[in-house]
XYZ file of C-alpha atoms in Angstrom:
431
model
C 0.184 0.015 0.144
C 0.844 3.128 -0.931
C 2.081 5.648 2.253
C -0.708 8.084 1.367
C -3.398 5.453 1.016
C -6.368 5.895 3.175
C -8.237 3.028 3.838
C -12.127 2.329 4.057
C -13.263 3.753 7.048
C -16.547 1.493 6.976
C -16.520 -2.681 8.326
C -18.638 -5.123 8.253
C -19.734 -6.904 11.596
C -21.576 -9.832 11.644
C -24.054 -10.762 15.277
C -25.507 -13.656 16.265
C -28.637 -14.931 13.711
C -26.187 -14.281 10.494
C -27.641 -10.727 11.132
C -24.375 -8.187 9.568
C -24.330 -4.702 9.881
C -21.866 -1.657 8.645
C -20.155 0.641 11.388
C -17.483 3.752 10.547
C -13.645 2.910 11.886
C -13.446 6.929 12.719
C -10.563 6.487 14.145
C -9.072 3.702 12.189
C -8.023 0.797 14.422
C -6.631 -2.180 12.770
C -9.014 -4.603 12.834
C -8.795 -8.453 10.970
C -11.914 -10.973 10.096
C -12.977 -12.518 12.971
C -11.974 -10.298 15.335
C -14.032 -9.366 18.506
C -14.883 -5.263 18.799
C -17.266 -3.207 20.805
C -19.667 -1.157 18.480
C -22.405 1.212 19.131
C -25.725 -0.065 19.925
C -28.835 0.485 18.292
C -30.547 2.521 21.409
C -27.613 2.910 23.522
C -24.862 1.202 25.308
C -22.532 -1.461 23.597
C -22.723 -4.440 21.131
C -19.948 -7.418 20.879
C -19.432 -8.629 17.799
C -17.503 -10.476 14.842
C -15.445 -8.306 12.067
C -16.648 -10.084 8.868
C -15.464 -7.863 6.249
C -12.945 -4.509 6.123
C -10.821 -2.671 2.862
C -12.604 -1.938 -0.394
C -14.421 -4.656 -0.109
C -17.343 -2.927 1.645
C -18.106 -1.228 -0.585
C -18.759 -4.147 -3.067
C -21.448 -5.009 -0.286
C -22.853 -1.953 0.248
C -24.094 -1.445 -3.283
C -25.142 -5.072 -3.435
C -27.148 -4.129 -0.491
C -28.505 -0.864 -1.794
C -26.523 1.547 1.158
C -25.224 4.487 1.452
C -22.769 5.786 3.144
C -24.630 8.498 4.048
C -26.796 5.825 5.603
C -23.639 4.550 8.243
C -23.483 6.652 11.492
C -23.243 4.095 14.604
C -19.756 4.109 15.041
C -16.609 1.000 16.697
C -15.909 1.644 20.026
C -12.716 -0.444 20.147
C -11.688 -4.176 20.412
C -12.957 -5.723 23.156
C -11.108 -6.289 25.818
C -11.284 -9.446 28.560
C -14.347 -7.590 30.825
C -16.327 -6.750 27.742
C -16.025 -10.985 26.521
C -16.733 -12.200 29.401
C -20.170 -9.945 30.165
C -20.827 -10.887 26.675
C -20.441 -14.837 27.215
C -22.362 -15.090 30.434
C -25.366 -12.939 28.597
C -25.051 -15.570 25.862
C -25.469 -17.897 28.288
C -28.622 -16.559 29.911
C -30.392 -16.428 26.557
C -31.925 -19.967 26.603
C -33.093 -19.985 30.122
C -34.850 -16.309 29.238
C -36.389 -17.849 25.936
C -38.113 -20.374 27.854
C -39.330 -18.130 30.694
C -40.888 -15.611 28.714
C -42.724 -18.754 26.621
C -44.030 -19.519 29.461
C -45.630 -16.123 30.759
C -47.084 -15.655 27.212
C -48.854 -19.091 27.686
C -49.966 -18.243 31.097
C -51.654 -14.948 28.782
C -52.549 -17.289 26.250
C -50.940 -15.479 23.401
C -51.207 -16.907 19.896
C -47.590 -16.196 19.632
C -44.470 -18.785 19.598
C -41.160 -17.183 20.833
C -38.065 -18.695 18.948
C -35.073 -16.770 19.944
C -33.131 -13.910 22.238
C -30.958 -12.119 21.791
C -28.718 -10.372 24.634
C -26.558 -7.051 23.960
C -22.819 -7.407 24.778
C -23.586 -5.045 28.196
C -26.882 -7.338 29.239
C -29.108 -3.947 29.187
C -31.123 -4.744 26.067
C -33.055 -8.039 25.152
C -34.620 -8.160 20.995
C -37.235 -11.334 21.272
C -37.979 -12.761 17.970
C -41.724 -14.477 17.451
C -43.628 -16.116 15.020
C -47.560 -15.723 14.567
C -50.438 -15.690 11.850
C -51.162 -12.444 13.073
C -51.145 -9.140 14.827
C -50.728 -10.444 18.820
C -51.210 -7.259 21.407
C -48.580 -7.963 23.689
C -48.435 -5.118 25.834
C -49.005 -6.547 28.678
C -46.607 -9.398 28.209
C -43.861 -6.750 27.642
C -44.967 -5.350 30.922
C -44.009 -8.648 32.570
C -41.077 -9.761 30.935
C -39.659 -6.180 32.269
C -40.535 -7.378 35.812
C -38.840 -10.525 35.192
C -35.595 -9.514 33.753
C -35.505 -6.022 34.716
C -33.965 -5.179 31.000
C -35.060 -3.271 28.411
C -37.743 -5.384 25.925
C -37.831 -5.593 22.139
C -40.210 -7.260 20.645
C -39.534 -8.902 17.062
C -41.991 -10.552 14.571
C -40.110 -12.569 11.810
C -41.209 -15.225 9.260
C -40.787 -18.492 8.872
C -37.779 -18.644 6.955
C -36.511 -16.236 9.013
C -37.071 -18.998 11.978
C -35.038 -21.505 9.933
C -32.520 -19.064 9.157
C -31.425 -17.853 12.613
C -31.517 -21.493 14.172
C -29.931 -22.935 11.382
C -29.281 -26.577 10.101
C -29.300 -29.335 8.079
C -31.381 -29.493 4.465
C -32.402 -32.558 2.966
C -28.964 -32.026 0.539
C -26.929 -33.077 3.681
C -25.648 -29.102 3.657
C -26.208 -26.426 6.219
C -29.518 -24.440 5.154
C -28.988 -21.417 2.796
C -30.987 -18.869 4.646
C -28.540 -19.209 7.742
C -25.416 -19.422 5.352
C -25.901 -17.008 2.400
C -28.953 -16.875 1.216
C -30.037 -13.183 2.640
C -33.510 -12.333 0.214
C -36.222 -14.673 0.423
C -37.794 -14.781 -2.833
C -41.290 -16.046 -3.249
C -41.895 -19.383 -3.562
C -44.938 -21.083 -5.373
C -46.123 -24.962 -7.002
C -45.717 -23.674 -10.723
C -41.805 -23.721 -10.111
C -42.082 -27.347 -9.407
C -44.850 -28.418 -11.981
C -42.203 -26.666 -14.688
C -39.787 -28.679 -13.523
C -41.841 -32.168 -14.010
C -41.853 -32.648 -9.894
C -44.164 -34.450 -7.941
C -46.203 -32.227 -5.612
C -45.214 -34.092 -2.549
C -45.341 -31.628 0.498
C -42.322 -33.504 2.185
C -40.055 -33.352 0.242
C -40.895 -30.758 -1.137
C -41.172 -28.454 2.150
C -38.331 -27.329 3.485
C -37.820 -27.260 7.620
C -39.558 -23.588 8.022
C -42.493 -25.883 6.679
C -42.691 -23.918 3.246
C -41.618 -24.428 0.272
C -37.684 -24.610 -0.367
C -35.986 -21.650 -1.650
C -33.668 -23.898 -4.085
C -36.772 -24.903 -6.109
C -36.066 -21.270 -8.018
C -32.835 -21.717 -8.092
C -32.807 -23.472 -11.745
C -35.990 -22.053 -12.646
C -34.684 -19.824 -15.199
C -32.790 -22.905 -16.761
C -36.520 -24.690 -17.445
C -38.442 -21.934 -18.353
C -36.019 -21.425 -21.151
C -35.767 -24.984 -22.634
C -40.282 -24.947 -22.461
C -39.866 -22.865 -25.158
C -40.007 -24.874 -27.518
C -42.194 -27.765 -25.495
C -45.990 -27.108 -26.371
C -47.903 -25.934 -23.830
C -50.893 -27.455 -23.636
C -50.235 -31.552 -24.998
C -52.914 -33.449 -26.153
C -53.598 -37.217 -27.052
C -52.238 -37.409 -30.034
C -54.969 -39.665 -32.934
C -53.741 -42.641 -34.369
C -55.242 -44.995 -37.480
C -54.704 -47.347 -34.619
C -56.542 -45.879 -31.582
C -55.187 -42.291 -29.411
C -51.873 -42.061 -27.922
C -51.925 -40.575 -24.676
C -49.180 -38.544 -23.093
C -46.869 -39.866 -20.749
C -43.632 -37.669 -20.141
C -41.477 -35.286 -21.416
C -37.604 -35.183 -21.348
C -37.724 -31.041 -21.449
C -33.557 -31.356 -21.638
C -33.707 -34.011 -24.489
C -36.607 -32.531 -25.842
C -38.074 -36.116 -26.388
C -42.286 -36.595 -25.360
C -43.367 -40.696 -24.609
C -46.922 -41.477 -25.431
C -48.324 -45.053 -24.841
C -51.681 -46.954 -26.094
C -54.603 -48.318 -23.875
C -53.776 -51.403 -24.362
C -50.845 -51.455 -24.614
C -47.714 -51.549 -22.035
C -45.004 -49.409 -24.336
C -43.875 -46.317 -24.372
C -43.415 -44.736 -27.588
C -40.791 -41.418 -27.569
C -41.103 -39.624 -29.903
C -39.221 -35.440 -30.675
C -40.876 -32.931 -30.300
C -41.050 -31.499 -33.674
C -42.583 -34.290 -34.915
C -44.774 -34.208 -31.974
C -45.658 -30.355 -33.300
C -46.271 -31.728 -36.902
C -48.889 -34.733 -35.342
C -50.889 -32.445 -33.955
C -50.953 -30.091 -37.351
C -52.043 -33.041 -38.649
C -54.893 -33.957 -36.231
C -55.965 -30.685 -36.074
C -57.016 -31.018 -40.228
C -59.065 -34.566 -39.910
C -55.337 -36.178 -40.713
C -54.298 -39.305 -38.375
C -50.382 -40.996 -39.196
C -51.118 -44.762 -38.962
C -49.276 -45.822 -36.179
C -46.611 -43.795 -33.411
C -44.440 -47.004 -33.124
C -42.991 -46.783 -36.653
C -41.954 -42.810 -35.932
C -39.924 -43.489 -33.017
C -37.396 -42.365 -31.914
C -34.234 -44.602 -31.137
C -32.189 -43.186 -28.030
C -28.790 -44.058 -27.744
C -28.394 -45.151 -24.568
C -26.657 -42.757 -21.446
C -23.101 -43.118 -21.535
C -21.592 -44.172 -18.210
C -18.170 -41.905 -18.322
C -15.505 -43.880 -15.654
C -13.561 -41.531 -13.661
C -10.017 -42.946 -14.004
C -7.392 -42.491 -10.647
C -4.699 -41.691 -9.903
C -4.216 -44.702 -7.700
C -5.309 -48.143 -7.750
C -8.404 -49.729 -5.747
C -7.972 -53.182 -4.764
C -10.204 -53.157 -1.817
C -12.356 -56.393 -1.842
C -9.692 -57.755 -3.697
C -8.023 -60.023 -1.324
C -9.640 -63.086 0.637
C -9.238 -62.822 4.568
C -8.679 -66.477 4.643
C -5.345 -65.848 2.167
C -2.820 -65.730 5.072
C -4.546 -69.740 6.291
C -4.036 -70.465 3.135
C -0.786 -69.878 2.670
C 0.168 -71.165 6.065
C -1.489 -74.618 5.370
C 0.515 -74.344 2.170
C 3.986 -73.806 4.197
C 2.636 -76.410 5.696
C 1.769 -79.098 3.495
C 4.895 -78.695 1.559
C 6.852 -78.623 4.812
C 5.486 -82.155 5.256
C 6.172 -83.467 1.882
C 9.553 -82.148 1.802
C 9.937 -84.279 5.821
C 8.797 -87.451 3.979
C 11.248 -87.438 1.222
C 14.350 -86.716 3.493
C 13.182 -89.901 4.970
C 13.057 -92.106 1.949
C 17.018 -90.623 1.066
C 20.347 -92.767 1.545
C 21.981 -95.657 -0.117
C 20.825 -98.713 1.230
C 24.266 -100.272 2.328
C 25.341 -97.739 3.992
C 26.435 -98.211 7.336
C 27.598 -94.976 8.671
C 23.694 -93.566 8.321
C 22.144 -96.422 10.318
C 20.945 -94.405 13.282
C 19.598 -92.165 11.257
C 17.908 -94.419 9.306
C 16.778 -96.048 12.451
C 15.562 -92.638 13.186
C 13.752 -92.001 9.964
C 11.995 -95.440 10.279
C 11.331 -94.063 13.961
C 9.729 -91.344 11.913
C 8.099 -93.560 10.001
C 6.127 -95.360 12.548
C 4.914 -92.696 14.551
C 3.355 -90.734 11.451
C 1.301 -94.015 10.791
C 0.375 -93.681 14.761
C -0.303 -89.561 13.790
C -2.390 -90.385 11.157
C -4.464 -92.656 13.626
C -4.249 -91.553 16.755
C -3.936 -87.866 16.142
C -0.439 -87.767 18.521
C 2.624 -85.540 17.661
C 6.070 -87.610 16.894
C 8.613 -87.554 19.442
C 11.236 -85.168 18.778
C 14.967 -84.469 19.588
C 15.507 -87.974 20.887
C 19.141 -89.814 20.133
C 19.429 -93.248 18.474
C 20.023 -95.367 21.230
C 17.094 -93.590 23.639
C 14.346 -94.320 20.324
C 15.714 -97.720 20.020
C 14.419 -98.900 24.173
C 11.417 -97.325 23.531
C 10.551 -99.184 20.989
C 11.611 -102.302 22.537
C 9.661 -101.954 24.761
C 6.206 -100.638 22.989
C 4.644 -102.159 20.649
C 3.993 -100.021 17.748
C -0.130 -99.562 17.425
C -1.693 -99.441 14.293
C 1.363 -98.147 12.442
C 1.923 -97.700 9.085
C 2.336 -100.780 6.687
C 6.175 -100.745 7.069
C 6.008 -101.401 10.944
C 3.443 -104.326 9.741
C 5.233 -105.831 8.482
C 8.112 -105.727 10.115
C 8.642 -108.222 13.589
C 7.127 -107.222 16.567
C 10.302 -107.643 18.986
C 12.842 -105.603 16.013
C 12.945 -101.987 15.320
C 10.369 -101.318 12.606
C 11.516 -98.741 9.414
C 15.299 -100.007 8.560
C 14.936 -103.814 7.168
C 18.365 -103.715 5.696
C 19.639 -103.137 9.922
C 17.327 -106.255 10.456
C 19.006 -107.996 7.463
C 21.955 -106.900 8.282
C 21.385 -109.023 12.407
C 20.443 -112.453 10.634
C 23.670 -112.284 9.419
C 25.957 -115.601 11.088
C 29.549 -114.466 12.311
C 32.271 -116.715 11.362
C 32.285 -117.100 15.368
C 29.273 -118.602 14.860
C 30.138 -121.357 12.378
C 28.897 -124.892 13.699
C 31.870 -126.758 15.166
C 31.816 -130.235 12.963
C 33.293 -127.487 10.464
């Protein structure tokens, strides 16, 4: 900014219920958006609000609201101090209880009105009561009782249903915050004709908002629909053909296609709007087409454009039991490798006899595992395994153990055959 630049002295301040007003910053206090400040009250005292707009953007906002600089008279006092903020918070905490007490007083006086909200001034000297009513209400007696009860200045202000919804706020059926509580300031009238132009079903539960009136968003696209309806006949009559009378069922405004059907047929026949106008002109002259099915429009199926993502979506592709299957596969591979190792090695190698004996023992115990479900004993030395085999008989052992002698260790036939050979010292004496 240049040194001789003079900032715009008017700022915009936001209060409770989306209420925004303009104030003069005559002292050129440096203010930031969102900062709490103390401003002049409408009937004396001061109020606390948030700075919502500063600088040259305030000029544009004033033009939008049709407000001139001469109409802005109230001033900015100062930045809110700790004492101001504490008193302002206490006043805001009192609003809920004050509203319920005021409703009770109105019910005692049998007044046909609903007090929807209360707004305390920042200095706790004044409170504004917002109410809704179908007609005019004489609340002079109510003001006297409220002044005696609350000991403050009372102001009553009547608002409409839409303004009430805007002050209270909420979430609409679209999932967003209400337009009237965020950005919408001018409430235009909404009629049921807006729903008819857009081919919407006249269901009050779907068309009504939280205020009980028709939704304001029905006016957002109304101009676009009105431009598209210029080429469509206002009064759509039944089309007369040689087969029979075709009744109008549906109209696609933007595709400019109209559907007709015969009385005894369930199929809908799509026709272009231009062709419908020609048939209507023919019917006025007394002419009738043969059949509308011959003139039906072949509508191309709607093409769904898939959005290409820059990542790969693998959700649902993997099975929940993929880790279990991998573990089972490892167990099977380990068992197959153990079985191959048990059958390896030369038959006549005497140096491997303890290992072969242990392999035979493992084979016998594998048979037990299949029948009895017991795990084979591991980590024993060959001598210990030999004793265990000699004392215990295998029960339901494998085929190799069943063929061997019950007193001999099962699993290594070569060793048993070697034991049966005669030694040189065992020859008969006659020789």
